[in-house]
Every structure is written in structure tokens, then in C-alpha cells.
Amino acid sequence: MNRWLGPSLRRHLLMILAGTAVTITLVPTIGSSYALAFGFQFVIWTALALSWSLFSGNSGYASFGHGVFFGIGTYAASAVFRSTDAPFVVALAVAGLAAGALALLLGAAVFSSPRFAGDLFGLVTLAMAFIAVTVVSNVAFLDGGTGVFVREHTSSTWIGSDSRHLFVVGALLAALSAVVALGASTTRWGAALRSIHDDEAVAESLGVPTYRYKVVTFAVSGTLAGLAGAPQAVFLGYVEVGAVFTLNIPLLVIMMTILGGMARWYGPLVGAAVVVILREALTGWASAEMAQIIMGLSLIVVIAVMPRGVSGYLTRTRPAARAGQGGAR
Amino acid sequence: MLEVSDLTAGYGEAVALRGVDLQVRDGTTVSLVGSNGAGKSTLVKALMGMQPVSGGTVRLDGEDITHRAASDRPRLGMALVPEGRRLFKDMTVRDNLLLGVHHPAARKRSAGALESVYELFPVLRKRSRQLAGTMSGGEQQMVALGRALISRPRLLILDEPSLGLAPIIVEQVFETLARVTAEGVTVLLAEQNMRRALELSDHGYVLADGQIVLDASGAELLKSDSVRTAYLGDA
């Protein structure tokens, strides 16, 4: 822990950078728009799953509000495109800041009361999702219930002119989330979060300022989800409340983390890959409804057979590889 | 070092501590004995800032720390071995131990203390990458002790360290404790295992129904018949 840039941390960091570089280099060779759309979805879900598990997976405070931060990012970016000629980076920054600020305020309020410790936190985040839907539906500047056409504002800009650009942005955001997740798994910060998961009172007695850690990490998690909302707005082209704030988003993100497992930082990434591929394959093979049912069943099977998720299961069967690991998990 | 006066605490309407007075002198070992439900754990939690206090004061070296946050305790040089060990079960032994020096002040005091914990409990070095929750009760108690000792505390508080352990392991725990006290660490030991605790102690307090009912040297309390009566709650 906390051997900053120790050998294995450096190895994992290099892997993230190399993976991102290879992915981005290969983008121009992707011909079909279907493959691009699929790839974009994968990187966005990866960013969401990694950022959700950063807070909820590590600390054990399950949030059902991740879709709200993603959705706020989507709507904030749409608002920037609609009312200004600002470049994409500005929309991206506004998306991250808006979601991060909401997460910061919510975290600072909720965690200040011991009443909301544990499961009640999940309910509060769920309530926030309903509030967000209502607010966005009724504020004309954001949506007002009619939906927003993003494409007509971005078609002539860098980000709107080629969907390859979207994929590059998504891949970079996934890489950013991966670096943060890796950091949390190897540093004192991550250890403190995981101690909150197991026994908050004892963590506190050991000098872990649990309130500060929860508030800050929740805000970082929300910011990362909000950032992912910006390319999503352009990808959708037309954003509407029902699709953006659907509860499917937090549920799928939670499913990805459970499937992938938290035993290693890349667990949620593995889970995102499994879910995205499975969903695509099943939707093509059967129907969307059938896909939902099979996904639900496979989640139950995974929980029963691999309680520590796919990544935990794989590392358990490779004890030698585990013993060789330094600080990274 | 530690001075508790007229401390009261409770859970809602239920009063768990009724005006407790207690002193722990520098370098001594003090036992807090009493039956289950006498208030030992509540007192320990109150001392650690983990339980709201409704009245009275806790002073450490003269400084009033009654209402200081629990997370401030490592800076004050206090460390706790909680009842039931309460390890971080899904974390490795090493990460558990290192959380004992999470606080910057504790980290500063303890430079290289991970080695000294491994010297005290060699088995933990071998198991450093094992998940704490998968270890035996005795080994878990070693981790809990190590997690507290790694910060090189001036005052070590233990809450029922022998609870739920096999007799041979209990013996090991008390032997380790004797070595710790020999190094000059001040110890407050809340323990149901009265005989073993008092043998180790310079001074003992008997707690019954949230009050101190007896207070004498460890040796005296061991001989006294009134301890037994107080202990059984019909004094």
C-alpha cells in the first residue's frame, strides 16, 4: 500500500496507457458504424462501472444515483451546445463539474447524519433520481419535457462531424476512470475506503476521517460519471428525460461491478465487457426482453458460483500470479 | 495519564454509565472487570470517542478529550483493540496492520513498526497477503493487537481480548500483553476473565451496573471475597 509507483502499480498503469493508445490508434480502421457504436457503448459503460465502484464498490455504500450524475452530465453538455458555440471541451468540463457539484452537495448533506448510514443511503440516492427527472422535465432551459436535439448544434463541430471522435473521447474517459480506480486500489485512500466498508466505527478510531473520505470520493465518482455524459449527449443526438434518467443505468452499472467483482481494480471493467457483449449478443439472438431475463438469471448464477465476481474467481484459480503481485490488487 | 471523572453515558433512555471515576497512571496496567452488561464496553467506547457522553470528563495528561472525535485518538497516542476484534475481513493482514498507522501522527511515531509487529507475531509475516477474515480466531486477535500496537500507542485499551478464544490462545494473548506492558506501554484492559486480568494488573476496578463498586490493587482484588459478590451482581 502506498508505495507510489511501485513496480506492479507502474505495470498496471502502463497496461492502461498501452490499451488506450492501441484502441485509439485502431479507431481509424473501424469501418462500420455499428462497430463504432458498440465500441463507444463499451467504453462509456466501462467509465460508468469503474466510477461507480470507485465509491460504492470500495466503501460499500450502494448508490442508485449514478444514472443521475451521468444524466446531469448529458443534459449539462446539451445545454452548453444549445446555448453557446463553445468547443466540446467546455461542454465536457461543465458536464463533469455539474455532476460533481451535485454529488459533493448530496454527499456533504447525507453523510453528515448517521441516520443515513448503510442501506438508507441507497434510498436517498434513489429519491434523488426521481427528483432529477422531475426537475429536468420542468426546467425549460434544460429540457422542459420536449427533449433536446443535440445533433443539430454539434453537426458542424469537431465532435459532431465524425463518430470516431466520440469513441476517442469515450476511451480517454474510460482510461481516466481506470487510472483513478487503480489509484484507489493501491493507495492509503483506497484502503481507508475499504475499511469504511467493513467497520466504519473502528476505521474512525484508527484515525480515518470517514466523513471526508466519503464526501470526496462520492464527488469524484459523480464527476467521472458526469464527464461520460458529455460524449453520450452527442452520441444520442436527441436527449429525453425518460431515456437519460432510466433506472436501468444504475442497475446495469451495479450488475457490472457484481459480475466483474471488486477483488481487483479492473473487476468492473471485466463486468462491463461481459454485460455489454452479452446484451448485444442476446438482443440479436432473441429479443430485448429475453436479454433482460437471461442477464438477470446469469447475475444470480454468478453471485452463487463466484461470490467475488469474475475477477475474484480468476485470481483465485491463479494463486501464483497473485503471490507475484506487489501493491496492486 | 488517563483521568476519568463522573462519566455518564447511555443509549437513549437507558443509562449505561453512572458517574464513573477512574485513573490510569503512566506506565501501569489497569484492569476493568465486571460481568457481562456491567458497562465495560460502553466505558471503553466513551474513552475512544465512539460513544456519546452525557456528562463528566475524560482527561489525557490533563487535556480534556471528552468530546474529541474518535479519529483524533491516534494523534493523542491512544489505540484500541475492540471487542470481537472487528478486523477488516475482506482486506489483507498487511492492509489491516497498515490502517493502524493511517493517521499521520501515528505514522510519524511508528516508522518501521510493521517489522516490529512481524517480530512480535512471526505468523503474520507469512500470512501478510491472506484476507484477515479467513484466519483463525487466535490469528485474528494477533492482527487486532498488531493493528493497535503498530501506531506505538502510549495508552493501549483492550476490550475483552480473550472473548471467544480457546484457552491456549487466551494464554498467548496475555503473554503478549505482559511483553507489551514490560516495554512501558500504559494499558487499560476491560476483561471478563477476571483472574487472568488482575494477575497482570497493577490496579483493578470492578464495574457493576454502570458504576465502580470496588477499586484496589490487582493483588488485593484477587484475594478479596467482595469481588466475587460484586461480580455476581448481588453486592
mmCIF file of N, CA, C and O in Angstrom, chain A residues 8-47:
data_model
loop_
_atom_site.group_PDB
_atom_site.id
_atom_site.type_symbol
_atom_site.label_atom_id
_atom_site.label_comp_id
_atom_site.label_asym_id
_atom_site.label_seq_id
_atom_site.Cartn_x
_atom_site.Cartn_y
_atom_site.Cartn_z
ATOM 1 N N SER A 8 4.420 -2.971 -9.501
ATOM 2 C CA SER A 8 3.203 -3.532 -10.084
ATOM 3 C C SER A 8 2.212 -2.440 -10.430
ATOM 4 O O SER A 8 1.467 -2.540 -11.389
ATOM 5 N N LEU A 9 2.228 -1.354 -9.645
ATOM 6 C CA LEU A 9 1.356 -0.225 -9.967
ATOM 7 C C LEU A 9 1.770 0.356 -11.312
ATOM 8 O O LEU A 9 0.947 0.650 -12.163
ATOM 9 N N ARG A 10 3.088 0.460 -11.501
ATOM 10 C CA ARG A 10 3.596 1.005 -12.752
ATOM 11 C C ARG A 10 3.196 0.102 -13.921
ATOM 12 O O ARG A 10 2.829 0.556 -14.979
ATOM 13 N N ARG A 11 3.253 -1.228 -13.669
ATOM 14 C CA ARG A 11 2.885 -2.181 -14.714
ATOM 15 C C ARG A 11 1.414 -2.004 -15.108
ATOM 16 O O ARG A 11 1.078 -1.947 -16.281
ATOM 17 N N HIS A 12 0.550 -1.885 -14.096
ATOM 18 C CA HIS A 12 -0.876 -1.714 -14.381
ATOM 19 C C HIS A 12 -1.142 -0.393 -15.096
ATOM 20 O O HIS A 12 -1.972 -0.314 -15.985
ATOM 21 N N LEU A 13 -0.413 0.637 -14.676
ATOM 22 C CA LEU A 13 -0.573 1.951 -15.289
ATOM 23 C C LEU A 13 -0.168 1.901 -16.760
ATOM 24 O O LEU A 13 -0.863 2.420 -17.636
ATOM 25 N N LEU A 14 0.946 1.211 -17.025
ATOM 26 C CA LEU A 14 1.405 1.061 -18.401
ATOM 27 C C LEU A 14 0.385 0.294 -19.236
ATOM 28 O O LEU A 14 0.136 0.619 -20.388
ATOM 29 N N MET A 15 -0.224 -0.721 -18.594
ATOM 30 C CA MET A 15 -1.222 -1.516 -19.304
ATOM 31 C C MET A 15 -2.411 -0.644 -19.710
ATOM 32 O O MET A 15 -2.918 -0.749 -20.827
ATOM 33 N N ILE A 16 -2.858 0.219 -18.797
ATOM 34 C CA ILE A 16 -3.979 1.106 -19.107
ATOM 35 C C ILE A 16 -3.604 2.034 -20.266
ATOM 36 O O ILE A 16 -4.343 2.182 -21.237
ATOM 37 N N LEU A 17 -2.406 2.639 -20.157
ATOM 38 C CA LEU A 17 -1.985 3.591 -21.188
ATOM 39 C C LEU A 17 -1.811 2.892 -22.529
ATOM 40 O O LEU A 17 -2.275 3.385 -23.564
ATOM 41 N N ALA A 18 -1.183 1.716 -22.507
ATOM 42 C CA ALA A 18 -0.960 0.980 -23.750
ATOM 43 C C ALA A 18 -2.300 0.567 -24.355
ATOM 44 O O ALA A 18 -2.524 0.733 -25.566
ATOM 45 N N GLY A 19 -3.205 0.058 -23.519
ATOM 46 C CA GLY A 19 -4.522 -0.365 -24.004
ATOM 47 C C GLY A 19 -5.264 0.793 -24.655
ATOM 48 O O GLY A 19 -5.850 0.649 -25.741
ATOM 49 N N THR A 20 -5.214 1.961 -23.999
ATOM 50 C CA THR A 20 -5.896 3.131 -24.542
ATOM 51 C C THR A 20 -5.256 3.562 -25.856
ATOM 52 O O THR A 20 -5.951 3.848 -26.844
ATOM 53 N N ALA A 21 -3.923 3.591 -25.879
ATOM 54 C CA ALA A 21 -3.207 4.029 -27.090
ATOM 55 C C ALA A 21 -3.531 3.105 -28.253
ATOM 56 O O ALA A 21 -3.850 3.579 -29.357
ATOM 57 N N VAL A 22 -3.491 1.793 -28.020
ATOM 58 C CA VAL A 22 -3.782 0.838 -29.098
ATOM 59 C C VAL A 22 -5.211 1.027 -29.594
ATOM 60 O O VAL A 22 -5.465 1.103 -30.802
ATOM 61 N N THR A 23 -6.154 1.164 -28.641
ATOM 62 C CA THR A 23 -7.561 1.334 -29.011
ATOM 63 C C THR A 23 -7.740 2.566 -29.899
ATOM 64 O O THR A 23 -8.382 2.504 -30.939
ATOM 65 N N ILE A 24 -7.123 3.670 -29.457
ATOM 66 C CA ILE A 24 -7.296 4.919 -30.201
ATOM 67 C C ILE A 24 -6.634 4.833 -31.573
ATOM 68 O O ILE A 24 -7.177 5.323 -32.567
ATOM 69 N N THR A 25 -5.467 4.181 -31.650
ATOM 70 C CA THR A 25 -4.789 4.048 -32.933
ATOM 71 C C THR A 25 -5.613 3.224 -33.911
ATOM 72 O O THR A 25 -5.593 3.456 -35.111
ATOM 73 N N LEU A 26 -6.347 2.242 -33.360
ATOM 74 C CA LEU A 26 -7.116 1.360 -34.233
ATOM 75 C C LEU A 26 -8.416 2.004 -34.718
ATOM 76 O O LEU A 26 -9.014 1.513 -35.670
ATOM 77 N N VAL A 27 -8.820 3.101 -34.070
ATOM 78 C CA VAL A 27 -10.121 3.701 -34.406
ATOM 79 C C VAL A 27 -10.296 4.009 -35.894
ATOM 80 O O VAL A 27 -11.318 3.649 -36.469
ATOM 81 N N PRO A 28 -9.282 4.645 -36.544
ATOM 82 C CA PRO A 28 -9.487 4.998 -37.957
ATOM 83 C C PRO A 28 -9.766 3.785 -38.851
ATOM 84 O O PRO A 28 -10.353 3.925 -39.923
ATOM 85 N N THR A 29 -9.331 2.588 -38.397
ATOM 86 C CA THR A 29 -9.518 1.403 -39.225
ATOM 87 C C THR A 29 -10.917 0.815 -39.104
ATOM 88 O O THR A 29 -11.284 -0.064 -39.875
ATOM 89 N N ILE A 30 -11.681 1.292 -38.090
ATOM 90 C CA ILE A 30 -13.022 0.743 -37.917
ATOM 91 C C ILE A 30 -13.927 1.315 -39.000
ATOM 92 O O ILE A 30 -14.109 2.534 -39.095
ATOM 93 N N GLY A 31 -14.451 0.439 -39.818
ATOM 94 C CA GLY A 31 -15.260 0.912 -40.939
ATOM 95 C C GLY A 31 -16.730 1.051 -40.607
ATOM 96 O O GLY A 31 -17.352 2.068 -40.897
ATOM 97 N N SER A 32 -17.272 0.044 -39.937
ATOM 98 C CA SER A 32 -18.728 0.023 -39.778
ATOM 99 C C SER A 32 -19.180 0.921 -38.637
ATOM 100 O O SER A 32 -18.522 0.995 -37.596
ATOM 101 N N SER A 33 -20.274 1.589 -38.832
ATOM 102 C CA SER A 33 -20.784 2.467 -37.786
ATOM 103 C C SER A 33 -21.349 1.624 -36.647
ATOM 104 O O SER A 33 -21.394 2.065 -35.500
ATOM 105 N N TYR A 34 -21.755 0.394 -36.949
ATOM 106 C CA TYR A 34 -22.243 -0.494 -35.905
ATOM 107 C C TYR A 34 -21.120 -0.805 -34.920
ATOM 108 O O TYR A 34 -21.285 -0.699 -33.707
ATOM 109 N N ALA A 35 -19.950 -1.157 -35.442
ATOM 110 C CA ALA A 35 -18.806 -1.470 -34.587
ATOM 111 C C ALA A 35 -18.411 -0.259 -33.749
ATOM 112 O O ALA A 35 -18.085 -0.371 -32.566
ATOM 113 N N LEU A 36 -18.476 0.919 -34.373
ATOM 114 C CA LEU A 36 -18.125 2.143 -33.641
ATOM 115 C C LEU A 36 -19.112 2.392 -32.500
ATOM 116 O O LEU A 36 -18.723 2.716 -31.373
ATOM 117 N N ALA A 37 -20.396 2.232 -32.795
ATOM 118 C CA ALA A 37 -21.428 2.462 -31.778
ATOM 119 C C ALA A 37 -21.265 1.461 -30.634
ATOM 120 O O ALA A 37 -21.362 1.818 -29.454
ATOM 121 N N PHE A 38 -20.982 0.216 -31.005
ATOM 122 C CA PHE A 38 -20.782 -0.813 -29.991
ATOM 123 C C PHE A 38 -19.557 -0.486 -29.131
ATOM 124 O O PHE A 38 -19.606 -0.547 -27.905
ATOM 125 N N GLY A 39 -18.479 -0.109 -29.790
ATOM 126 C CA GLY A 39 -17.249 0.248 -29.070
ATOM 127 C C GLY A 39 -17.477 1.446 -28.155
ATOM 128 O O GLY A 39 -17.012 1.461 -27.008
ATOM 129 N N PHE A 40 -18.228 2.423 -28.643
ATOM 130 C CA PHE A 40 -18.495 3.607 -27.830
ATOM 131 C C PHE A 40 -19.279 3.228 -26.572
ATOM 132 O O PHE A 40 -18.961 3.650 -25.469
ATOM 133 N N GLN A 41 -20.306 2.401 -26.764
ATOM 134 C CA GLN A 41 -21.083 1.958 -25.608
ATOM 135 C C GLN A 41 -20.205 1.249 -24.592
ATOM 136 O O GLN A 41 -20.322 1.463 -23.388
ATOM 137 N N PHE A 42 -19.314 0.410 -25.096
ATOM 138 C CA PHE A 42 -18.440 -0.327 -24.190
ATOM 139 C C PHE A 42 -17.563 0.609 -23.361
ATOM 140 O O PHE A 42 -17.474 0.464 -22.138
ATOM 141 N N VAL A 43 -16.937 1.582 -24.007
ATOM 142 C CA VAL A 43 -16.040 2.453 -23.233
ATOM 143 C C VAL A 43 -16.825 3.320 -22.241
ATOM 144 O O VAL A 43 -16.367 3.575 -21.127
ATOM 145 N N ILE A 44 -18.034 3.752 -22.638
ATOM 146 C CA ILE A 44 -18.829 4.573 -21.718
ATOM 147 C C ILE A 44 -19.273 3.738 -20.510
ATOM 148 O O ILE A 44 -19.174 4.172 -19.356
ATOM 149 N N TRP A 45 -19.747 2.525 -20.771
ATOM 150 C CA TRP A 45 -20.146 1.663 -19.649
ATOM 151 C C TRP A 45 -18.961 1.335 -18.758
ATOM 152 O O TRP A 45 -19.091 1.235 -17.540
ATOM 153 N N THR A 46 -17.792 1.178 -19.361
ATOM 154 C CA THR A 46 -16.587 0.918 -18.561
ATOM 155 C C THR A 46 -16.319 2.098 -17.631
ATOM 156 O O THR A 46 -16.061 1.912 -16.436
ATOM 157 N N ALA A 47 -16.393 3.313 -18.191
ATOM 158 C CA ALA A 47 -16.170 4.508 -17.368
ATOM 159 C C ALA A 47 -17.196 4.570 -16.237
ATOM 160 O O ALA A 47 -16.865 4.880 -15.082
#
